[in-house]
């Protein structure tokens, strides 16, 4: 294909040279219409949706794959996708899906109930012949599945161990995207570099640390995409990403640094904003060191001037967080909670009450990453606030994927605190995966600070099996009160996501899910 050959041989060279020399007109003349260049915040870890956790990766994957269901545009409500309909048993433990006829994967293989069963068995069964193509860090999303059954070639049934309220929402999340069984069988552990889905764009090429290129799928079941191709470029440094956007080196930039927003005023650019469920927080190591003491964890919450972070570092693009649940989940959010106020004297008093003597901390900070906003500047400001009340804070800074490789396995023996941000699809997701005792890293979860409270565990278990939303809401609100008091994290900010596009881009919108859906985008 001529377009693919062109991107393969010259795209990155042209973009890099033009951005560095400031030759925006030359770049625009050489960049063909129909090719959208996206500035990503980091290199993807893999292109296997079952094997990754970062929104940075999901933004690519949502354009290559489909799930049985998807989020309706502009909402977190679920609508049909690869499944045209579904039924739920009266007791809430059986979900039966009718699959769309005539859908094929990019490699030509057919979508069938057997393929759907393969996808979930691969994630959930340790003895599955392709389980070793993982690991599957978010298989927690589907731990309630007892069995996946092929009813007929286009009907699949899931039997759950108990009612599980977030099940449909989790199926719409990238972990539930359906991959080609034939491609997994062909490539094995290398499937993440050779993806095949049913989505609007087909994988073309991945040049490490340069670009992931996807091309239009002319046979897409939901209509042919407007774009010929999308090039996802990893540009980890926010200032470089901004400079490339201003110079014309990229057409779409996600997660615009707050300090750079003012540079994109005028007719040449469009700034897009969208609220969504986001929490920026500090994981505190509650297993060892100073933060094993609740009073010291509370002191850290009083010591950090979160209003200054939101207003000065983040330029007012976020609000101070009060607890672990984002206010975007209005029905489950406890609006009676007030954020920890900035009170350094209270922090000092708590440290004295705790009798804490060694307040030396190792603090993991990332250069960038999904939803991390301006992590280096925020980390530096937090370091100063903590030192002002008596902590001695040493920062260690890492590239995003390296950072996750250090944090996700747990902080024990390595660090006392780490920055983190989550963008989630359901009030269950973040606390269940990151605050339960059974979500400690050695058990496969993301509770990297080893927080444990049996009452919180019980509330979360009860909430996920409650089918009445009012009952779920009451349980989540009670959980938030306990977690805020226990302070396993420093609760910092809830962000309103943003992006900027060039004036050549039309029909682009951000989604509450934080994903990029590019099928209907036009590049003139």
Short mmCIF file of C-alpha atoms in Angstrom, two decimals:
data_model
loop_
_atom_site.label_atom_id
_atom_site.label_comp_id
_atom_site.label_asym_id
_atom_site.label_seq_id
_atom_site.Cartn_x
_atom_site.Cartn_y
_atom_site.Cartn_z
CA UNK A 1 0.00 0.00 0.00
CA UNK A 2 1.44 3.34 -1.00
CA UNK A 3 0.39 5.15 2.18
CA UNK A 4 1.99 2.49 4.35
CA UNK A 5 5.23 2.63 2.36
CA UNK A 6 5.27 6.40 2.74
CA UNK A 7 4.78 6.30 6.50
CA UNK A 8 7.28 3.49 6.79
CA UNK A 9 10.12 5.26 5.00
CA UNK A 10 9.72 8.88 5.74
CA UNK A 11 7.06 9.82 8.24
CA UNK A 12 9.10 10.07 11.42
CA UNK A 13 12.09 11.62 9.68
CA UNK A 14 9.91 14.34 8.17
CA UNK A 15 8.11 15.00 11.44
CA UNK A 16 11.25 15.16 13.52
CA UNK A 17 13.15 17.37 11.12
CA UNK A 18 10.26 19.75 10.68
CA UNK A 19 9.59 20.07 14.39
CA UNK A 20 13.24 20.65 15.24
CA UNK A 21 13.73 23.26 12.54
CA UNK A 22 10.37 24.95 13.10
CA UNK A 23 9.41 24.41 9.44
CA UNK A 24 5.70 24.03 10.05
CA UNK A 25 4.66 25.05 6.50
CA UNK A 26 6.99 22.46 4.97
CA UNK A 27 5.64 19.82 7.32
CA UNK A 28 2.05 20.62 6.54
CA UNK A 29 2.76 20.40 2.82
CA UNK A 30 4.30 16.94 3.19
CA UNK A 31 1.75 15.46 5.57
CA UNK A 32 -1.11 14.02 3.52
CA UNK A 33 -4.76 14.62 4.34
CA UNK A 34 -6.40 11.64 5.95
CA UNK A 35 -3.40 10.78 8.15
CA UNK A 36 -3.83 11.81 11.79
CA UNK A 37 -0.68 12.16 13.88
CA UNK A 38 -1.32 11.77 17.61
CA UNK A 39 1.17 12.87 20.26
CA UNK A 40 1.08 10.19 22.97
CA UNK A 41 2.54 10.60 26.45
CA UNK A 42 4.61 7.40 26.35
CA UNK A 43 5.58 4.32 24.39
CA UNK A 44 2.90 1.62 24.68
CA UNK A 45 3.85 -1.43 26.68
CA UNK A 46 2.00 -3.86 24.39
CA UNK A 47 -0.95 -3.95 21.99
CA UNK A 48 -2.64 -6.91 23.64
CA UNK A 49 -5.65 -5.43 25.51
CA UNK A 50 -5.68 -8.21 28.11
CA UNK A 51 -2.03 -7.62 29.02
CA UNK A 52 -1.84 -3.85 29.67
CA UNK A 53 -3.15 -1.42 32.28
CA UNK A 54 -2.36 2.11 31.08
CA UNK A 55 -4.81 4.50 29.41
CA UNK A 56 -1.91 5.51 27.17
CA UNK A 57 -2.05 2.02 25.63
CA UNK A 58 -5.86 1.86 25.71
CA UNK A 59 -6.07 4.97 23.52
CA UNK A 60 -4.51 2.96 20.70
CA UNK A 61 -6.28 -0.32 21.43
CA UNK A 62 -9.81 1.12 21.34
CA UNK A 63 -9.27 1.87 17.66
CA UNK A 64 -7.98 -1.61 16.77
CA UNK A 65 -10.38 -3.83 18.72
CA UNK A 66 -14.03 -4.06 19.76
CA UNK A 67 -15.66 -5.58 22.80
CA UNK A 68 -18.95 -7.36 23.14
CA UNK A 69 -20.30 -4.02 24.35
CA UNK A 70 -18.96 -0.46 24.39
CA UNK A 71 -19.60 2.86 26.07
CA UNK A 72 -22.16 5.00 24.31
CA UNK A 73 -20.48 8.11 22.94
CA UNK A 74 -20.25 10.86 25.55
CA UNK A 75 -21.28 8.59 28.44
CA UNK A 76 -20.27 5.57 30.50
CA UNK A 77 -23.54 3.83 29.57
CA UNK A 78 -23.17 0.46 27.86
CA UNK A 79 -24.50 -0.24 24.35
CA UNK A 80 -24.13 -3.17 21.88
CA UNK A 81 -20.93 -3.67 19.88
CA UNK A 82 -19.82 -7.17 18.81
CA UNK A 83 -22.88 -8.44 20.66
CA UNK A 84 -26.18 -7.20 19.27
CA UNK A 85 -28.15 -8.09 22.40
CA UNK A 86 -27.93 -9.86 25.74
CA UNK A 87 -30.12 -11.30 28.45
CA UNK A 88 -29.46 -11.52 32.19
CA UNK A 89 -30.91 -14.27 34.36
CA UNK A 90 -33.27 -13.29 37.14
CA UNK A 91 -30.67 -14.05 39.82
CA UNK A 92 -28.04 -11.95 38.00
CA UNK A 93 -25.54 -14.78 37.53
CA UNK A 94 -26.00 -15.65 33.83
CA UNK A 95 -25.32 -13.29 30.93
CA UNK A 96 -26.10 -14.59 27.43
CA UNK A 97 -24.89 -12.61 24.41
CA UNK A 98 -25.95 -12.84 20.75
CA UNK A 99 -22.99 -12.04 18.48
CA UNK A 100 -23.08 -9.91 15.36
CA UNK A 101 -23.07 -11.96 12.16
CA UNK A 102 -20.39 -11.66 9.47
CA UNK A 103 -17.70 -9.93 11.57
CA UNK A 104 -14.11 -10.83 10.75
CA UNK A 105 -10.82 -10.00 12.39
CA UNK A 106 -8.16 -8.08 10.50
CA UNK A 107 -6.37 -11.37 9.79
CA UNK A 108 -9.49 -12.73 8.07
CA UNK A 109 -10.61 -15.12 10.80
CA UNK A 110 -14.26 -15.05 11.87
CA UNK A 111 -15.79 -13.81 15.11
CA UNK A 112 -17.53 -16.74 16.78
CA UNK A 113 -18.64 -17.75 20.26
CA UNK A 114 -15.63 -20.09 20.39
CA UNK A 115 -13.31 -17.10 19.91
CA UNK A 116 -15.03 -15.17 22.70
CA UNK A 117 -14.67 -18.17 25.01
CA UNK A 118 -10.99 -18.43 24.04
CA UNK A 119 -10.43 -14.79 25.03
CA UNK A 120 -11.78 -15.15 28.55
CA UNK A 121 -10.40 -18.63 29.19
CA UNK A 122 -6.95 -17.39 28.13
CA UNK A 123 -7.09 -14.71 30.83
CA UNK A 124 -8.72 -16.66 33.63
CA UNK A 125 -7.54 -20.29 33.42
CA UNK A 126 -4.01 -21.00 34.58
CA UNK A 127 -3.94 -24.27 32.65
CA UNK A 128 -5.12 -22.75 29.37
CA UNK A 129 -2.58 -23.47 26.58
CA UNK A 130 -2.22 -19.74 25.86
CA UNK A 131 -2.32 -18.42 29.42
CA UNK A 132 1.44 -17.97 29.13
CA UNK A 133 0.86 -15.18 26.58
CA UNK A 134 0.10 -12.94 29.60
CA UNK A 135 0.42 -11.85 32.35
CA UNK A 136 -3.11 -10.45 32.56
CA UNK A 137 -2.96 -7.81 35.30
CA UNK A 138 -6.61 -6.70 35.03
CA UNK A 139 -8.15 -10.17 34.88
CA UNK A 140 -9.57 -9.14 38.27
CA UNK A 141 -12.26 -7.44 36.19
CA UNK A 142 -13.62 -10.88 35.29
CA UNK A 143 -12.78 -12.91 38.38
CA UNK A 144 -16.50 -13.44 38.96
CA UNK A 145 -16.75 -15.63 35.82
CA UNK A 146 -17.14 -19.29 36.77
CA UNK A 147 -17.60 -20.55 33.22
CA UNK A 148 -17.84 -19.32 29.63
CA UNK A 149 -20.03 -21.54 27.47
CA UNK A 150 -20.57 -21.72 23.72
CA UNK A 151 -24.34 -22.08 23.25
CA UNK A 152 -24.14 -22.01 19.43
CA UNK A 153 -21.71 -20.44 16.93
CA UNK A 154 -23.06 -16.93 17.59
CA UNK A 155 -24.23 -17.22 21.20
CA UNK A 156 -22.02 -17.20 24.29
CA UNK A 157 -23.04 -17.47 27.95
CA UNK A 158 -21.12 -16.35 31.04
CA UNK A 159 -21.98 -17.93 34.37
CA UNK A 160 -20.88 -15.87 37.35
CA UNK A 161 -20.11 -17.11 40.85
CA UNK A 162 -22.42 -14.42 42.25
CA UNK A 163 -24.25 -11.34 40.98
CA UNK A 164 -21.69 -8.75 39.89
CA UNK A 165 -23.02 -5.26 39.20
CA UNK A 166 -20.01 -3.89 37.20
CA UNK A 167 -19.90 -6.84 34.78
CA UNK A 168 -21.28 -5.09 31.69
CA UNK A 169 -19.21 -1.98 32.34
CA UNK A 170 -16.07 -4.09 32.68
CA UNK A 171 -16.85 -5.82 29.38
CA UNK A 172 -16.82 -2.36 27.76
CA UNK A 173 -13.41 -1.60 29.28
CA UNK A 174 -10.30 -2.38 27.16
CA UNK A 175 -9.57 -5.53 29.18
CA UNK A 176 -12.75 -6.94 27.62
CA UNK A 177 -11.75 -6.23 24.02
CA UNK A 178 -11.86 -9.34 21.83
CA UNK A 179 -8.66 -10.45 20.11
CA UNK A 180 -8.16 -12.87 17.23
CA UNK A 181 -7.70 -16.43 18.45
CA UNK A 182 -5.90 -17.27 15.21
CA UNK A 183 -3.38 -14.45 15.78
CA UNK A 184 -2.70 -15.49 19.38
CA UNK A 185 -2.16 -19.07 18.26
CA UNK A 186 0.19 -17.89 15.50
CA UNK A 187 2.27 -15.37 17.45
CA UNK A 188 2.00 -16.64 21.03
CA UNK A 189 3.77 -14.35 23.49
CA UNK A 190 4.56 -11.98 20.59
CA UNK A 191 0.88 -11.26 19.95
CA UNK A 192 1.28 -7.92 21.74
CA UNK A 193 3.54 -6.83 18.87
CA UNK A 194 1.32 -8.37 16.18
CA UNK A 195 -2.24 -7.43 17.15
CA UNK A 196 -5.40 -8.38 15.28
CA UNK A 197 -8.85 -7.15 16.23
CA UNK A 198 -12.14 -6.30 14.57
CA UNK A 199 -11.90 -2.52 15.04
CA UNK A 200 -12.04 0.44 12.65
CA UNK A 201 -8.25 0.48 12.15
CA UNK A 202 -5.84 -2.35 11.35
CA UNK A 203 -2.35 -2.61 12.80
CA UNK A 204 0.34 -1.74 10.25
CA UNK A 205 3.62 -1.16 12.05
CA UNK A 206 5.26 -0.50 15.41
CA UNK A 207 8.64 1.18 15.37
CA UNK A 208 9.84 1.19 18.96
CA UNK A 209 10.06 4.66 20.51
CA UNK A 210 9.00 6.21 17.18
CA UNK A 211 5.45 5.32 16.20
CA UNK A 212 2.59 2.85 16.11
CA UNK A 213 0.84 3.06 12.72
CA UNK A 214 -2.70 1.81 12.14
CA UNK A 215 -4.61 1.93 8.82
CA UNK A 216 -8.24 2.17 7.84
CA UNK A 217 -10.25 -1.05 7.99
CA UNK A 218 -12.47 -0.72 4.88
CA UNK A 219 -14.57 -3.69 5.98
CA UNK A 220 -15.40 -2.41 9.45
CA UNK A 221 -18.82 -3.65 10.55
CA UNK A 222 -19.82 -0.23 11.90
CA UNK A 223 -18.89 1.78 8.80
CA UNK A 224 -15.64 2.73 7.08
CA UNK A 225 -13.49 5.21 9.04
CA UNK A 226 -12.88 8.65 7.56
CA UNK A 227 -9.13 8.58 8.20
CA UNK A 228 -6.75 6.59 6.01
CA UNK A 229 -4.31 6.06 8.89
CA UNK A 230 -3.39 7.13 12.40
CA UNK A 231 0.18 7.48 13.63
CA UNK A 232 0.61 7.36 17.42
CA UNK A 233 3.93 8.99 18.35
CA UNK A 234 5.35 8.60 21.88
CA UNK A 235 6.66 12.00 23.03
CA UNK A 236 7.33 11.60 26.73
CA UNK A 237 8.50 15.11 27.48
CA UNK A 238 5.52 17.45 27.83
CA UNK A 239 7.46 20.50 26.64
CA UNK A 240 8.60 18.66 23.52
CA UNK A 241 5.05 17.48 22.87
CA UNK A 242 3.83 21.07 23.16
CA UNK A 243 6.55 22.34 20.82
CA UNK A 244 5.69 19.70 18.22
CA UNK A 245 2.01 20.61 18.39
CA UNK A 246 2.80 24.30 17.94
CA UNK A 247 5.15 23.54 15.03
CA UNK A 248 2.65 21.27 13.26
CA UNK A 249 4.48 18.01 13.95
CA UNK A 250 1.37 16.43 15.42
CA UNK A 251 -2.33 16.98 14.73
CA UNK A 252 -3.71 15.90 18.10
CA UNK A 253 -2.13 16.17 21.53
CA UNK A 254 -3.60 14.53 24.61
CA UNK A 255 -3.06 15.65 28.19
CA UNK A 256 -1.93 19.21 27.44
CA UNK A 257 0.23 20.53 30.30
CA UNK A 258 -1.84 23.14 32.14
CA UNK A 259 0.88 25.77 31.76
CA UNK A 260 0.78 25.28 27.97
CA UNK A 261 -2.96 25.69 27.44
CA UNK A 262 -2.69 29.45 26.83
CA UNK A 263 -0.38 28.80 23.85
CA UNK A 264 -3.19 27.13 21.91
CA UNK A 265 -5.59 30.05 21.69
CA UNK A 266 -6.69 31.28 18.27
CA UNK A 267 -8.04 29.78 15.07
CA UNK A 268 -5.11 27.44 14.40
CA UNK A 269 -6.04 25.14 17.31
CA UNK A 270 -9.04 23.81 19.20
CA UNK A 271 -8.82 22.94 22.89
CA UNK A 272 -11.22 20.19 23.97
CA UNK A 273 -12.16 19.38 27.58
CA UNK A 274 -14.23 16.61 29.13
CA UNK A 275 -14.89 15.67 32.74
CA UNK A 276 -14.37 12.07 33.71
CA UNK A 277 -13.64 9.77 36.67
CA UNK A 278 -10.02 10.55 37.57
CA UNK A 279 -8.06 10.51 40.83
CA UNK A 280 -4.44 11.69 41.29
CA UNK A 281 -2.97 10.47 44.56
CA UNK A 282 0.14 9.42 46.41
CA UNK A 283 0.43 5.76 47.37
CA UNK A 284 1.82 5.49 50.91
CA UNK A 285 3.70 2.38 52.02
CA UNK A 286 1.55 1.32 54.97
CA UNK A 287 3.52 -1.88 55.53
CA UNK A 288 6.86 -0.50 56.65
CA UNK A 289 8.62 2.78 57.40
CA UNK A 290 7.01 6.00 58.64
CA UNK A 291 3.69 5.46 56.85
CA UNK A 292 2.98 2.21 58.67
CA UNK A 293 1.57 4.61 61.30
CA UNK A 294 -1.87 6.04 60.43
CA UNK A 295 -1.06 9.31 62.23
CA UNK A 296 1.94 9.84 59.94
CA UNK A 297 -0.21 9.14 56.87
CA UNK A 298 -2.75 11.67 58.09
CA UNK A 299 0.07 14.15 58.72
CA UNK A 300 1.14 13.83 55.08
CA UNK A 301 -2.40 14.66 53.97
CA UNK A 302 -2.40 17.82 56.10
CA UNK A 303 1.13 18.75 55.00
CA UNK A 304 0.52 18.79 51.23
CA UNK A 305 -0.98 22.03 49.94
CA UNK A 306 -3.35 20.46 47.45
CA UNK A 307 -5.12 23.73 46.63
CA UNK A 308 -1.77 25.23 45.57
CA UNK A 309 -1.07 22.16 43.41
CA UNK A 310 -4.45 22.47 41.71
CA UNK A 311 -4.39 26.24 41.25
CA UNK A 312 -0.71 26.93 40.63
CA UNK A 313 0.85 23.79 39.14
CA UNK A 314 -2.30 22.56 37.35
CA UNK A 315 -3.56 26.04 36.46
CA UNK A 316 -7.07 25.35 37.77
CA UNK A 317 -7.66 22.34 35.48
CA UNK A 318 -8.50 20.06 38.44
CA UNK A 319 -10.22 20.10 41.82
CA UNK A 320 -8.87 19.00 45.18
CA UNK A 321 -9.74 15.35 45.87
CA UNK A 322 -11.51 14.39 49.08
CA UNK A 323 -11.10 10.63 48.90
CA UNK A 324 -10.64 7.59 46.67
CA UNK A 325 -13.85 7.97 44.61
CA UNK A 326 -14.03 10.58 41.82
CA UNK A 327 -17.00 12.98 41.98
CA UNK A 328 -17.74 12.10 38.33
CA UNK A 329 -19.46 9.00 39.78
CA UNK A 330 -22.15 11.28 41.17
CA UNK A 331 -24.43 8.48 42.39
CA UNK A 332 -21.67 6.79 44.41
CA UNK A 333 -19.67 9.84 45.52
CA UNK A 334 -19.86 10.91 49.16
CA UNK A 335 -20.24 14.68 48.84
CA UNK A 336 -20.34 15.02 52.64
CA UNK A 337 -16.59 14.40 52.73
CA UNK A 338 -14.36 17.46 52.91
CA UNK A 339 -10.77 17.27 51.63
CA UNK A 340 -7.96 17.29 54.17
CA UNK A 341 -7.22 21.00 54.64
CA UNK A 342 -3.71 22.37 54.25
CA UNK A 343 -2.57 22.60 57.88
CA UNK A 344 1.18 22.19 58.41
CA UNK A 345 0.85 22.82 62.16
CA UNK A 346 -1.65 19.99 62.44
CA UNK A 347 0.76 17.80 60.47
CA UNK A 348 3.57 18.60 62.90
CA UNK A 349 1.33 17.85 65.88
CA UNK A 350 0.35 14.47 64.43
CA UNK A 351 3.99 13.59 63.81
CA UNK A 352 4.78 14.48 67.42
CA UNK A 353 1.84 12.40 68.66
CA UNK A 354 3.04 9.47 66.56
CA UNK A 355 6.51 9.73 68.09
CA UNK A 356 7.93 9.38 64.61
CA UNK A 357 11.68 9.89 64.66
CA UNK A 358 13.05 8.69 61.30
CA UNK A 359 11.06 10.60 58.68
CA UNK A 360 13.34 9.81 55.73
CA UNK A 361 11.29 9.01 52.64
CA UNK A 362 12.02 7.65 49.17
CA UNK A 363 9.49 9.12 46.74
CA UNK A 364 8.91 7.62 43.28
CA UNK A 365 8.03 10.23 40.65
CA UNK A 366 7.31 9.62 36.95
CA UNK A 367 8.33 11.76 34.00
CA UNK A 368 4.84 11.41 32.53
CA UNK A 369 2.06 8.90 32.07
CA UNK A 370 -1.67 8.34 31.77
CA UNK A 371 -3.49 11.00 33.76
CA UNK A 372 -0.34 12.04 35.63
CA UNK A 373 -0.80 15.70 34.62
CA UNK A 374 2.49 17.50 35.46
CA UNK A 375 4.12 14.84 37.65
CA UNK A 376 7.64 16.23 38.01
CA UNK A 377 6.46 19.70 39.02
CA UNK A 378 3.86 18.18 41.34
CA UNK A 379 6.42 15.85 42.89
CA UNK A 380 8.81 18.71 43.55
CA UNK A 381 6.08 20.81 45.20
CA UNK A 382 4.97 17.86 47.33
CA UNK A 383 8.57 17.24 48.38
CA UNK A 384 8.85 20.85 49.59
CA UNK A 385 5.57 20.66 51.52
CA UNK A 386 6.56 17.46 53.28
CA UNK A 387 10.02 18.72 54.14
CA UNK A 388 8.48 21.87 55.63
CA UNK A 389 6.87 19.77 58.39
CA UNK A 390 9.89 17.57 59.11
CA UNK A 391 10.10 14.84 56.48
CA UNK A 392 13.34 14.26 54.58
CA UNK A 393 12.27 13.36 51.03
CA UNK A 394 14.47 11.84 48.33
CA UNK A 395 12.90 11.80 44.85
CA UNK A 396 13.65 9.06 42.32
CA UNK A 397 12.32 9.81 38.83
CA UNK A 398 11.52 7.20 36.18
CA UNK A 399 10.12 6.93 32.65
CA UNK A 400 6.46 5.82 32.75
CA UNK A 401 6.73 2.12 31.90
CA UNK A 402 9.81 1.75 34.13
CA UNK A 403 7.92 3.59 36.87
CA UNK A 404 4.98 1.16 36.61
CA UNK A 405 7.44 -1.74 36.68
CA UNK A 406 8.72 -0.45 40.01
CA UNK A 407 5.41 0.57 41.59
CA UNK A 408 2.94 -2.12 40.54
CA UNK A 409 4.86 -5.02 42.17
CA UNK A 410 4.69 -3.11 45.48
CA UNK A 411 6.77 -0.53 47.33
CA UNK A 412 8.14 -2.86 50.02
CA UNK A 413 11.90 -2.56 50.37
CA UNK A 414 12.06 0.15 47.73
CA UNK A 415 10.06 3.28 48.44
CA UNK A 416 7.79 4.96 50.97
CA UNK A 417 5.50 6.72 48.51
CA UNK A 418 4.75 7.00 44.81
CA UNK A 419 2.68 9.17 42.56
CA UNK A 420 -0.28 7.52 40.84
CA UNK A 421 -3.37 8.37 38.81
CA UNK A 422 -6.32 6.20 37.86
CA UNK A 423 -9.04 6.80 35.30
CA UNK A 424 -11.79 4.29 35.90
CA UNK A 425 -15.08 3.03 34.51
CA UNK A 426 -17.01 2.15 37.66
CA UNK A 427 -16.89 3.05 41.39
CA UNK A 428 -15.87 -0.56 42.04
CA UNK A 429 -12.73 -0.54 39.92
CA UNK A 430 -10.14 1.54 41.75
CA UNK A 431 -10.89 0.58 45.37
CA UNK A 432 -11.40 -3.10 44.53
CA UNK A 433 -8.11 -3.32 42.64
CA UNK A 434 -6.03 -0.99 44.81
CA UNK A 435 -7.41 -0.86 48.37
CA UNK A 436 -8.48 -4.40 49.30
CA UNK A 437 -6.27 -6.72 51.32
CA UNK A 438 -6.71 -9.35 48.60
CA UNK A 439 -5.38 -6.82 46.07
CA UNK A 440 -1.86 -6.72 47.50
CA UNK A 441 0.68 -7.14 44.68
CA UNK A 442 1.61 -10.68 45.71
CA UNK A 443 -2.03 -11.59 45.18
CA UNK A 444 -2.13 -10.02 41.72
CA UNK A 445 -3.65 -6.63 42.57
CA UNK A 446 -2.51 -3.01 42.58
CA UNK A 447 -2.55 -2.28 46.31
CA UNK A 448 1.10 -1.28 46.10
CA UNK A 449 1.07 0.37 49.53
CA UNK A 450 -0.32 -2.74 51.31
CA UNK A 451 -3.33 -1.01 52.90
CA UNK A 452 -5.58 -3.41 54.80
CA UNK A 453 -8.87 -2.84 56.60
CA UNK A 454 -11.28 -5.78 56.95
CA UNK A 455 -14.30 -3.44 57.09
CA UNK A 456 -13.33 -1.88 53.77
CA UNK A 457 -12.82 -5.35 52.30
CA UNK A 458 -16.34 -6.36 53.37
CA UNK A 459 -17.96 -3.19 52.05
CA UNK A 460 -16.31 -3.59 48.65
CA UNK A 461 -17.28 -7.26 48.39
CA UNK A 462 -20.89 -6.43 49.30
CA UNK A 463 -21.05 -3.50 46.85
CA UNK A 464 -20.00 -5.50 43.83
CA UNK A 465 -22.72 -8.13 44.32
CA UNK A 466 -25.49 -5.64 45.15
CA UNK A 467 -27.80 -5.20 42.15
CA UNK A 468 -29.65 -2.20 43.60
CA UNK A 469 -27.77 1.03 42.81
CA UNK A 470 -28.96 2.81 45.97
CA UNK A 471 -27.61 -0.07 48.07
CA UNK A 472 -24.30 0.03 46.21
CA UNK A 473 -24.09 3.79 46.68
CA UNK A 474 -24.56 3.54 50.46
CA UNK A 475 -21.79 0.94 50.69
CA UNK A 476 -19.36 3.00 48.59
CA UNK A 477 -20.08 6.15 50.59
CA UNK A 478 -19.35 4.35 53.86
CA UNK A 479 -16.14 2.95 52.36
CA UNK A 480 -14.98 6.45 51.41
CA UNK A 481 -15.35 7.71 54.99
CA UNK A 482 -13.22 4.87 56.37
CA UNK A 483 -10.54 5.15 53.69
CA UNK A 484 -10.25 8.91 54.12
CA UNK A 485 -9.74 8.43 57.87
CA UNK A 486 -7.17 5.64 57.36
CA UNK A 487 -5.32 7.78 54.76
CA UNK A 488 -3.59 5.01 52.77
CA UNK A 489 -3.03 7.67 50.12
CA UNK A 490 -2.57 11.40 49.99
CA UNK A 491 -5.71 12.40 48.07
CA UNK A 492 -4.61 15.16 45.70
CA UNK A 493 -6.73 15.97 42.63
CA UNK A 494 -9.60 15.12 40.30
CA UNK A 495 -8.72 16.28 36.80
CA UNK A 496 -10.76 17.47 33.84
CA UNK A 497 -9.06 15.87 30.83
CA UNK A 498 -8.07 17.95 27.83
CA UNK A 499 -6.65 17.69 24.33
CA UNK A 500 -5.76 20.08 21.54
CA UNK A 501 -6.23 19.57 17.81
CA UNK A 502 -5.02 21.49 14.78
CA UNK A 503 -7.49 23.33 12.56
CA UNK A 504 -7.16 20.46 10.04
CA UNK A 505 -8.98 18.08 12.42
CA UNK A 506 -12.77 17.84 12.52
CA UNK A 507 -15.34 15.79 14.46
CA UNK A 508 -13.04 15.01 17.38
CA UNK A 509 -14.42 14.70 20.91
CA UNK A 510 -13.03 13.45 24.20
CA UNK A 511 -14.85 10.68 26.03
CA UNK A 512 -15.62 10.35 29.78
CA UNK A 513 -13.81 7.01 29.55
CA UNK A 514 -10.56 8.90 28.69
CA UNK A 515 -10.17 6.78 25.54
CA UNK A 516 -9.58 8.12 22.02
CA UNK A 517 -12.27 7.06 19.55
CA UNK A 518 -11.07 8.12 16.11
CA UNK A 519 -13.37 6.34 13.65
CA UNK A 520 -15.35 9.48 12.74
CA UNK A 521 -12.49 11.99 12.91
CA UNK A 522 -11.61 13.83 9.70
CA UNK A 523 -8.15 15.20 8.84
CA UNK A 524 -8.19 17.74 5.98
#
